[in-house]
Coordinates of C-alpha atoms and ligand atoms in Angstrom, one line a residue:
M685 CA -26.3 91.9 35.8
V686 CA -25.7 88.2 35.0
A687 CA -27.5 86.2 32.3
N688 CA -27.6 82.5 32.8
T689 CA -26.9 81.8 29.1
I690 CA -24.0 81.5 26.7
K691 CA -24.7 82.9 23.3
F692 CA -22.6 82.6 20.2
L693 CA -22.9 82.1 16.4
L694 CA -22.6 78.5 15.2
N695 CA -21.7 79.3 11.6
N696 CA -24.3 81.9 11.0
E697 CA -26.9 80.7 13.4
L698 CA -27.4 82.3 16.8
V699 CA -27.2 79.6 19.5
K700 CA -28.1 79.9 23.1
I701 CA -26.8 77.4 25.7
E702 CA -28.5 76.9 29.0
N703 CA -28.5 74.0 31.5
L704 CA -25.3 72.4 30.2
D705 CA -22.5 71.2 32.5
P706 CA -19.8 73.9 32.0
N707 CA -17.1 71.2 32.2
T708 CA -18.3 70.2 28.7
T709 CA -15.7 70.9 26.0
V710 CA -16.6 72.4 22.6
L711 CA -15.8 69.1 21.0
Q712 CA -18.2 67.2 23.2
Y713 CA -20.8 69.9 22.6
L714 CA -20.4 69.7 18.8
R715 CA -20.5 65.9 18.6
E716 CA -23.0 65.1 21.4
E717 CA -25.3 68.0 21.5
Q718 CA -25.2 69.3 17.9
F719 CA -24.5 65.9 16.3
K720 CA -21.9 67.5 14.2
S721 CA -19.3 64.6 13.9
G722 CA -17.1 66.2 11.2
T723 CA -14.8 67.5 14.0
K724 CA -12.8 64.5 15.3
E725 CA -11.5 63.4 18.6
G726 CA -7.9 62.0 18.5
C727 CA -6.1 62.6 21.8
A728 CA -8.5 64.9 23.7
S729 CA -5.4 66.7 25.1
G730 CA -4.5 69.3 22.5
D731 CA -1.7 67.3 20.9
C732 CA -3.1 66.0 17.5
G733 CA -5.2 68.7 16.0
A734 CA -8.0 66.4 14.8
C735 CA -10.5 68.5 16.7
T736 CA -9.4 71.8 15.2
V737 CA -12.2 74.4 14.7
V738 CA -12.0 78.1 14.0
L739 CA -13.3 81.0 16.1
A740 CA -14.0 84.3 14.5
E741 CA -13.8 87.2 17.0
L742 CA -14.2 90.9 16.9
D743 CA -10.7 92.4 16.5
T744 CA -10.1 94.6 19.5
E745 CA -7.5 96.7 17.6
N746 CA -9.4 97.2 14.3
S747 CA -13.0 98.1 14.9
G748 CA -15.4 96.4 12.6
Q749 CA -12.9 93.6 11.7
L750 CA -12.8 89.9 12.6
T751 CA -9.9 87.7 13.4
Y752 CA -10.0 84.0 12.6
K753 CA -8.2 81.7 15.0
S754 CA -7.7 77.9 14.9
I755 CA -8.2 76.3 18.3
N756 CA -8.4 72.8 19.8
S757 CA -12.0 72.2 20.6
C758 CA -11.1 69.2 22.8
I759 CA -9.6 71.5 25.5
T760 CA -11.8 74.5 25.2
F761 CA -14.7 74.8 27.6
V762 CA -18.0 75.5 26.0
G763 CA -18.6 78.7 28.0
N764 CA -15.6 80.3 26.3
L765 CA -17.6 80.4 23.0
H766 CA -19.7 83.3 24.3
G767 CA -19.7 86.3 21.9
K768 CA -17.7 84.4 19.2
Q769 CA -18.5 82.7 15.9
L770 CA -17.7 79.0 15.9
I771 CA -16.9 77.6 12.5
T772 CA -16.6 73.8 11.9
V773 CA -15.6 71.8 8.9
E774 CA -19.3 71.2 8.1
D775 CA -19.7 75.0 7.5
L776 CA -17.1 75.5 4.8
K777 CA -18.6 74.1 1.6
E778 CA -21.5 75.9 -0.1
G779 CA -23.9 73.4 -1.7
A780 CA -21.8 70.9 -3.6
Q781 CA -18.9 73.4 -3.9
L782 CA -15.9 72.6 -1.7
H783 CA -14.1 75.5 0.0
H784 CA -10.7 76.4 -1.2
A785 CA -9.2 74.8 2.0
Q786 CA -10.9 71.5 1.1
Q787 CA -10.5 71.5 -2.7
T788 CA -6.7 72.0 -2.4
I789 CA -6.5 68.9 -0.2
V790 CA -8.4 66.9 -2.9
D791 CA -6.3 68.4 -5.7
N792 CA -3.0 67.5 -3.9
H793 CA -4.1 64.0 -2.8
G794 CA -3.7 65.2 0.8
S795 CA -6.0 62.6 2.5
Q796 CA -6.0 58.9 2.9
C797 CA -7.9 57.6 6.0
G798 CA -9.2 61.1 6.4
F799 CA -9.3 61.2 10.2
C800 CA -6.9 64.1 10.4
T801 CA -8.3 65.9 7.4
P802 CA -11.0 68.1 9.0
G803 CA -8.3 69.4 11.4
F804 CA -5.9 70.2 8.6
V805 CA -8.6 71.9 6.6
M806 CA -9.6 74.1 9.5
S807 CA -6.0 75.1 10.3
S808 CA -5.5 75.9 6.6
F809 CA -8.8 77.8 6.5
A810 CA -7.8 80.0 9.5
L811 CA -4.4 80.7 7.9
H812 CA -5.9 81.8 4.6
K813 CA -8.3 84.0 6.3
Q814 CA -5.3 86.1 7.6
N815 CA -2.9 85.5 4.7
N816 CA -4.0 84.4 1.2
T817 CA -0.5 83.7 -0.1
P818 CA 1.3 82.0 2.8
N819 CA 4.9 80.9 2.4
R820 CA 6.2 77.5 3.5
A821 CA 7.4 78.7 6.9
E822 CA 3.9 80.3 7.6
V823 CA 2.2 77.0 6.5
L824 CA 4.5 74.9 8.7
E825 CA 3.7 77.2 11.7
A826 CA -0.1 76.9 11.0
L827 CA 0.0 73.1 10.6
A828 CA 2.5 72.1 13.3
G829 CA -0.3 71.3 15.7
N830 CA -1.9 68.8 13.3
L831 CA -0.7 65.2 13.0
C832 CA -1.3 62.9 10.1
R833 CA -0.5 59.2 10.4
C834 CA -0.9 58.0 6.9
T835 CA -0.8 60.6 4.1
G836 CA 2.5 62.2 4.7
Y837 CA 2.9 65.9 5.1
R838 CA 4.2 66.9 1.6
S839 CA 0.9 66.9 -0.1
I840 CA -0.9 68.5 2.8
I841 CA 1.7 71.3 3.0
E842 CA 1.4 71.9 -0.8
A843 CA -2.4 72.1 -0.4
A844 CA -2.1 74.8 2.3
M845 CA 0.5 76.7 0.3
T846 CA -1.8 77.0 -2.7
S847 CA -2.7 80.7 -3.0
S848 CA -6.4 81.6 -2.2
K849 CA -6.0 85.1 -3.7
D850 CA -8.2 84.3 -6.6
A851 CA -10.5 81.8 -4.8
R852 CA -14.2 82.3 -4.9
E853 CA -15.6 84.5 -2.2
D854 CA -16.6 82.1 0.6
S855 CA -19.8 82.3 2.7
F856 CA -17.9 84.0 5.6
A857 CA -16.8 86.9 3.4
K858 CA -20.4 87.2 2.1
H859 CA -21.7 87.4 5.7
Y860 CA -18.8 89.4 7.1
Q861 CA -20.8 92.6 8.0
A862 CA -23.7 90.6 9.3
T863 CA -21.3 88.6 11.5
V864 CA -19.6 91.8 12.8
A865 CA -23.0 93.2 13.6
A866 CA -24.2 90.0 15.4
L867 CA -21.0 89.7 17.5
T868 CA -21.2 93.4 18.4
E869 CA -24.7 92.8 19.7
L870 CA -23.5 89.8 21.8
E871 CA -20.8 92.0 23.2
Q872 CA -23.4 94.3 24.7
L873 CA -25.2 91.5 26.6
P874 CA -25.0 91.1 30.4
T875 CA -22.3 89.0 31.9
P876 CA -22.7 85.5 30.6
A877 CA -22.9 82.5 32.9
L878 CA -23.8 78.8 32.6
T879 CA -25.1 76.3 35.2
G880 CA -25.6 72.6 34.6
N881 CA -25.2 69.4 36.5
G882 CA -24.6 71.4 39.7
H883 CA -21.6 73.1 38.2
N884 CA -21.2 76.8 37.4
Y885 CA -19.4 79.0 34.9
I886 CA -19.2 82.8 34.8
A887 CA -17.3 85.2 32.4
P888 CA -16.9 88.6 34.1
K889 CA -16.6 91.5 31.8
N890 CA -14.3 93.8 33.9
I891 CA -11.8 93.6 36.7
D892 CA -14.2 94.7 39.4
E893 CA -16.7 92.0 38.5
L894 CA -13.9 89.5 38.5
A895 CA -12.6 90.6 41.8
T896 CA -16.0 90.6 43.4
E897 CA -16.8 87.1 42.0
L898 CA -13.6 85.7 43.5
T899 CA -14.1 87.4 46.8
N900 CA -17.6 86.0 47.1
E901 CA -16.5 82.5 45.9
P902 CA -12.8 82.1 46.8
K903 CA -12.9 78.4 45.9
S904 CA -13.6 79.2 42.2
T905 CA -11.2 78.0 39.6
L906 CA -9.9 80.6 37.1
V907 CA -9.8 79.6 33.5
A908 CA -8.1 81.5 30.7
G909 CA -7.4 79.5 27.5
G910 CA -8.0 76.2 29.4
T911 CA -5.0 74.6 27.6
D912 CA -3.7 73.4 31.0
L913 CA -6.8 73.2 33.0
A914 CA -9.1 71.4 30.6
L915 CA -6.6 68.4 30.7
S916 CA -7.6 67.8 34.3
V917 CA -11.2 67.2 32.9
T918 CA -10.4 65.3 29.7
Q919 CA -7.4 63.3 31.0
N920 CA -7.9 63.0 34.8
L921 CA -11.8 63.0 34.6
A922 CA -12.0 65.7 37.2
T923 CA -15.0 68.0 37.4
I924 CA -14.7 71.6 38.3
D925 CA -17.4 73.1 40.4
K926 CA -17.1 76.7 39.6
L927 CA -15.2 78.1 36.6
V928 CA -14.4 81.8 36.3
Y929 CA -13.3 82.8 32.8
V930 CA -10.8 85.7 32.6
G931 CA -10.7 86.0 28.8
N932 CA -13.5 88.6 28.6
V933 CA -12.0 90.9 31.3
A934 CA -11.1 94.0 29.4
E935 CA -8.3 95.0 31.8
L936 CA -6.6 91.6 31.5
T937 CA -6.5 91.4 27.7
T938 CA -4.4 94.4 26.8
I939 CA -0.8 95.0 25.9
E940 CA 0.8 98.3 26.7
E941 CA 4.3 99.8 26.4
T942 CA 5.9 102.4 28.5
E943 CA 9.4 103.8 28.0
T944 CA 10.9 101.0 30.1
E945 CA 8.4 98.1 30.1
I946 CA 6.1 95.9 28.1
I947 CA 2.9 95.3 30.2
I948 CA 1.0 92.2 29.2
G949 CA -2.4 91.4 30.5
S950 CA -2.5 88.0 32.1
A951 CA -5.4 86.8 29.9
L952 CA -4.0 87.9 26.5
P953 CA -3.2 84.9 24.3
Y954 CA 0.4 84.3 23.1
S955 CA -0.5 85.0 19.5
E956 CA -1.4 88.5 20.4
F957 CA 1.9 89.5 22.0
I958 CA 4.5 87.3 20.3
D959 CA 5.4 90.0 17.7
T960 CA 6.0 92.7 20.4
L961 CA 8.2 90.4 22.4
H962 CA 10.0 89.2 19.3
H963 CA 10.8 92.8 18.4
Y964 CA 12.6 93.5 21.8
Y965 CA 13.9 90.0 22.5
P966 CA 14.2 87.8 19.3
D967 CA 15.2 84.7 21.4
L968 CA 12.0 85.1 23.4
G969 CA 9.8 85.5 20.3
E970 CA 11.4 82.3 18.8
M971 CA 10.9 80.4 22.1
I972 CA 7.2 81.4 22.3
E973 CA 6.8 80.1 18.7
R974 CA 7.8 76.7 20.2
I975 CA 5.1 76.8 23.0
G976 CA 2.6 74.2 21.9
S977 CA 1.1 74.7 18.5
K978 CA -0.7 77.6 16.7
Q979 CA -4.0 76.3 18.3
V980 CA -2.5 76.4 21.8
R981 CA -0.9 79.8 21.3
N982 CA -4.2 81.2 20.0
T983 CA -5.9 80.5 23.4
G984 CA -3.1 79.9 25.9
T985 CA -2.0 82.9 28.0
L986 CA 0.9 84.1 30.1
G987 CA -1.4 84.2 33.2
G988 CA -2.2 80.5 32.7
N989 CA 1.4 79.6 32.1
V990 CA 2.7 81.3 35.3
G991 CA -0.5 80.6 37.3
N992 CA -0.2 76.9 36.6
A993 CA 3.2 77.0 38.4
S994 CA 4.5 74.0 36.5
P995 CA 8.3 73.4 36.9
I996 CA 8.4 72.9 33.1
G997 CA 6.4 75.9 32.0
D998 CA 8.5 77.8 29.4
M999 CA 7.7 81.4 30.3
P1000 CA 8.7 81.5 34.0
P1001 CA 12.4 80.9 33.5
A1002 CA 12.5 83.5 30.7
L1003 CA 10.6 86.0 32.9
I1004 CA 12.8 85.4 35.9
A1005 CA 15.9 85.9 33.9
L1006 CA 14.5 89.2 32.5
G1007 CA 13.7 90.4 36.0
A1008 CA 10.0 90.7 35.1
T1009 CA 7.5 91.6 37.7
M1010 CA 3.8 90.6 38.1
T1011 CA 0.8 92.5 39.4
L1012 CA -1.6 90.6 41.6
H1013 CA -5.1 91.9 42.3
V1014 CA -7.5 91.2 45.1
Q1015 CA -10.7 93.2 45.5
G1016 CA -9.3 96.5 44.4
Q1017 CA -5.9 96.1 46.0
E1018 CA -2.8 95.4 44.0
R1019 CA 0.7 94.3 44.8
T1020 CA 3.6 93.9 42.4
I1021 CA 6.3 91.2 43.0
L1022 CA 9.1 89.8 41.1
V1023 CA 8.1 86.7 39.0
E1024 CA 10.9 84.8 40.7
D1025 CA 9.2 85.4 44.1
Y1026 CA 5.9 83.9 42.9
F1027 CA 6.9 80.3 43.2
V1028 CA 7.3 78.7 46.6
D1029 CA 7.3 74.9 46.1
Y1030 CA 6.0 72.4 43.6
K1031 CA 2.7 73.9 42.3
K1032 CA 2.7 76.2 45.4
T1033 CA 2.7 80.0 44.9
V1034 CA 2.3 83.2 47.0
L1035 CA -1.2 83.8 45.4
K1036 CA -3.7 84.4 48.3
P1037 CA -7.3 83.2 48.2
S1038 CA -9.4 85.4 45.8
E1039 CA -6.2 86.9 44.4
F1040 CA -5.4 86.7 40.7
I1041 CA -2.6 87.7 38.3
K1042 CA -3.5 90.9 36.5
S1043 CA -0.5 91.5 34.4
I1044 CA 3.2 90.8 33.8
Q1045 CA 5.7 93.6 33.3
I1046 CA 8.8 92.9 31.2
P1047 CA 11.6 95.4 31.2
K1048 CA 12.7 96.6 27.8
P1049 CA 16.4 95.8 26.9
T1050 CA 19.1 98.4 27.3
A1051 CA 22.6 98.5 25.8
G1052 CA 25.0 95.8 26.8
Q1053 CA 22.2 93.3 27.8
T1054 CA 21.7 89.9 26.2
L1055 CA 19.0 87.4 26.6
K1056 CA 19.7 83.8 25.5
L1057 CA 17.1 81.1 25.7
Y1058 CA 17.5 77.4 25.0
K1059 CA 14.5 75.0 25.0
I1060 CA 15.5 71.3 25.1
S1061 CA 12.7 69.0 24.0
K1062 CA 12.4 65.9 21.9
R1063 CA 10.7 67.7 19.0
I1064 CA 11.0 71.3 17.7
D1065 CA 7.2 72.0 17.7
D1066 CA 4.5 71.2 20.1
D1067 CA 6.6 69.6 22.8
I1068 CA 7.1 70.2 26.5
S1069 CA 10.6 71.1 27.7
A1070 CA 12.9 68.7 29.5
V1071 CA 15.1 71.7 30.3
L1072 CA 14.6 75.4 29.6
A1073 CA 17.6 77.6 30.2
A1074 CA 17.2 81.4 30.3
F1075 CA 20.4 83.5 30.5
F1076 CA 20.3 87.3 31.0
I1077 CA 23.8 88.8 30.9
E1078 CA 24.8 92.4 31.1
Q1079 CA 28.4 93.2 30.1
E1080 CA 30.6 96.2 30.2
I1081 CA 32.8 96.1 27.1
T1082 CA 35.9 98.3 26.9
E1083 CA 38.9 98.2 24.6
N1084 CA 40.6 96.0 27.2
G1085 CA 38.0 93.3 27.2
Q1086 CA 34.6 92.6 28.8
K1087 CA 33.3 92.2 32.3
I1088 CA 29.9 90.7 33.5
T1089 CA 28.1 93.4 35.5
N1090 CA 24.8 91.7 36.0
V1091 CA 23.7 88.1 35.5
R1092 CA 20.5 86.1 36.0
L1093 CA 20.5 82.4 35.0
A1094 CA 17.1 80.7 35.4
F1095 CA 16.2 77.2 34.6
G1096 CA 13.0 75.2 34.1
G1097 CA 12.9 71.4 34.5
M1098 CA 15.8 71.4 36.9
A1099 CA 13.9 71.7 40.2
A1100 CA 10.3 71.6 41.7
I1101 CA 9.9 75.2 40.7
P1102 CA 11.5 77.4 38.0
K1103 CA 14.4 79.2 39.7
R1104 CA 17.7 81.0 39.5
S1105 CA 21.1 79.6 40.1
P1106 CA 22.7 81.8 42.8
V1107 CA 26.0 79.9 43.2
T1108 CA 26.7 79.9 39.4
E1109 CA 25.7 83.5 39.1
A1110 CA 28.2 84.5 41.9
I1111 CA 31.0 82.8 40.0
L1112 CA 30.2 84.8 36.9
L1113 CA 29.4 88.2 38.3
G1114 CA 32.2 90.8 38.1
N1115 CA 34.4 88.6 35.9
S1116 CA 35.3 88.3 32.2
L1117 CA 33.7 85.5 30.4
T1118 CA 36.6 83.1 29.7
K1119 CA 36.8 79.3 29.1
A1120 CA 38.2 78.8 32.6
L1121 CA 35.3 80.8 34.2
V1122 CA 32.7 78.8 32.2
A1123 CA 34.3 75.6 33.5
Q1124 CA 33.9 76.8 37.1
A1125 CA 30.3 77.9 36.4
K1126 CA 29.4 74.5 35.0
E1127 CA 30.8 72.9 38.1
A1128 CA 28.9 75.4 40.4
L1129 CA 25.6 74.4 38.7
T1130 CA 25.7 71.0 40.6
T1131 CA 25.4 73.0 43.8
D1132 CA 22.5 75.0 42.6
F1133 CA 20.4 72.0 41.3
Q1134 CA 19.8 68.4 41.9
P1135 CA 17.4 67.6 39.1
M1136 CA 15.0 64.6 39.1
S1137 CA 14.5 61.9 36.5
D1138 CA 11.1 61.4 34.8
V1139 CA 9.7 60.4 31.5
R1140 CA 11.2 63.4 29.7
A1141 CA 14.8 63.1 30.9
S1142 CA 17.1 61.5 33.5
D1143 CA 18.7 63.6 36.3
K1144 CA 22.1 63.1 34.6
Y1145 CA 20.8 64.2 31.2
R1146 CA 19.2 67.3 32.7
M1147 CA 22.4 68.4 34.5
T1148 CA 24.7 67.6 31.5
V1149 CA 22.5 69.5 29.1
A1150 CA 22.1 72.5 31.5
Q1151 CA 25.9 72.7 31.9
N1152 CA 26.5 72.4 28.2
L1153 CA 24.0 75.2 27.5
I1154 CA 26.2 77.6 29.7
E1155 CA 29.1 76.6 27.4
K1156 CA 27.0 77.1 24.3
C1157 CA 26.0 80.5 25.5
Y1158 CA 29.7 81.4 26.1
I1159 CA 30.6 80.3 22.6
E1160 CA 27.8 82.3 21.0
L1161 CA 28.7 85.4 23.0
Q1162 CA 32.5 85.1 22.4
S1163 CA 32.4 86.2 18.7
A1164 CA 29.9 89.0 19.4
N1165 CA 32.1 90.2 22.3
A1166 CA 35.3 90.1 20.3
R1167 CA 33.6 92.2 17.6
K1168 CA 32.4 94.7 20.2
V1169 CA 35.9 95.0 21.8
I1170 CA 37.3 95.7 18.3
E1171 CA 34.6 98.3 17.6
T1172 CA 35.4 100.0 20.9
R1173 CA 39.1 100.2 20.0
V1174 CA 38.3 101.6 16.6
V1175 CA 36.0 104.3 18.1
N1176 CA 38.5 105.2 20.9
H1177 CA 41.4 105.5 18.5
A1178 CA 39.6 107.2 15.6
Ligands
LIG1861 C1 -0.6 70.4 23.3 C2 -0.1 71.3 24.4 C3 1.2 71.8 24.3 C4 1.7 72.6 25.2 N1 3.0 73.1 25.1 C5 3.5 73.9 26.0 C6 4.9 74.3 25.9 O1 5.6 74.0 24.9 N2 5.4 75.1 26.9 C7 4.6 75.5 28.0 O2 5.1 76.2 28.8 N3 3.4 75.1 28.1 C8 2.8 74.3 27.2 N4 1.5 73.9 27.3 C9 0.8 74.2 28.5 C10 -0.2 75.5 28.3 O3 -0.6 75.6 27.0 C11 0.4 76.8 28.8 O4 0.9 76.6 30.1 C12 -0.5 78.0 28.7 O5 0.2 79.1 28.8 C13 -1.6 77.9 29.7 O6 -2.4 79.0 29.5 P1 -4.0 78.9 29.6 O7 -4.5 80.3 29.4 O8 -4.5 77.9 28.6 O9 -4.2 78.4 31.1 P2 -5.4 77.7 31.8 O10 -5.4 76.3 31.4 O11 -6.7 78.5 31.5 O12 -5.0 77.9 33.3 C14 -3.9 77.2 33.8 C15 -3.8 77.5 35.3 O13 -3.5 78.9 35.6 C16 -4.6 79.4 36.4 N5 -4.8 80.8 35.9 C17 -5.2 81.2 34.7 N6 -5.3 82.5 34.6 C18 -4.9 83.0 35.9 C19 -4.8 84.3 36.4 N7 -5.0 85.4 35.7 N8 -4.4 84.4 37.7 C20 -4.1 83.3 38.4 N9 -4.2 82.0 38.0 C21 -4.6 81.9 36.7 C22 -5.8 78.5 36.2 O14 -6.6 78.5 37.4 C23 -5.1 77.1 36.1 O15 -4.7 76.6 37.3 C24 0.9 73.0 26.3 C25 -0.4 72.6 26.4 C26 -0.9 71.7 25.5 C27 -2.3 71.3 25.6
LIG1862 S1 -8.4 65.7 19.9 FE1 -6.3 65.8 19.6 S2 -5.9 68.0 19.8 FE2 -8.0 67.7 20.2
LIG1863 S1 -5.1 60.8 6.4 FE1 -5.0 59.3 7.9 S2 -4.2 60.3 9.6 FE2 -4.0 61.7 8.0

């Protein structure tokens, strides 16, 4: 059953949306429909954080609990609000009493023109809802997606670092159980949908509903977090006729582990699987922390990153290097392919009409394997890569030295699609990693790739940096390898 309505809590009030163009963003809805202008528009592309709001959602892992997530309202479609609580900067203070997240900005002189302030307040509010004594690193992570042009960050960071342990109970804590009950009721409602201005939106609740929807309407556009797709609306002024939201599909929002694999649902946001991947592959965890900002990672998904098929998406090279597979689903039928076989040409993939990405399977590491990831961008946080290098190397280490027994070197930003480097890999395979071999590998890379120049980097820069990353990886592995060779000798001669 489908209900032609979107229902959510705006602060504590149940709101029903009907007859609204589903291309409307949450920011437009707040400012133009609700006349709540506290949430600001800076860039309308997810880069500045001025539009930050917070969504409270039922925690799927801890029943009866809520999670609070900062998001960019400028790149979130209004339909994605269904079943959630939307909290804006207007909702924080009670009477004349500022919220802790606001009062600390005042106390630390953290605002001048004030344009960025609502966004910082909301990011800090979300952080303190999960962690009332955040350290500096946690604050920097939470605020990295918010820009301030006049105050300077020191005072804002100090404000967010102020403990909220002894702060007054806020209205969200007071209404906690009522909010859980209201969201639980919304969860039981029929499949939400929205029609307006001749455009449609639907949010299937399970995989069969999704598959049927896409089979009936193969020209639909899938949307997960919308952190890529919404830019086509806010920046290119496109309108999307039919949006199908995957974020409510139970089977696409899980993470599972088997003995050999980590299986990540395509619609699970980064923030919900980053810790698991960090545990198995520290380099991968650190790299994901550099995808966009906290707001982007709270909504952006693996399915969206791979599905977008951008040559500069960060996850595809890492997944290719790891030998990850992906499961594609169409009307009850599934096929599993290597992620590296998904990309055909610039923005062209093997995805058939009505087919969608269900999950990505990442092999767990075994002894002797190393994954090294290098993201080259102009800033550490919230920046798209010029080059992303992902090196998976398996070595056999004996007391006489080491030999490469398996190697996959994948790059983003070096071609029209993320891809491996077969000529360079052939040079390395079966050989010991030496300075001379690395020099040959660097040379071979010019056969594998002829990168292009664009605003991010020139062709020459891309090639030079990619070659140097092979050398960097070699230097980093050298000392670890030398240590392992010595350890093997000690064990064998003990
Ligand atoms: C400020 C900002 C910074 C960013 N920084 C980075 C970065 O550092 N690195 C990076 O790689 N990306 C970055 N991005 C891009 C984006 O956030 C990521 O690619 C993200 O993973 C996209 O996921 P999503 O769920 O938002 O995708 P959406 O925008 O919802 O969808 C993207 C595309 O994938 C398709 N799609 C979605 N789900 C599926 C599915 N299940 N099956 C098939 N197709 C599907 C959609 O139809 C659409 O074409 C950034 C974006 C912004 C706005
Ligand atoms: S307005 Fe800049 S991130 Fe939304
Ligand atoms: S106070 Fe002016 S942009 Fe931050």
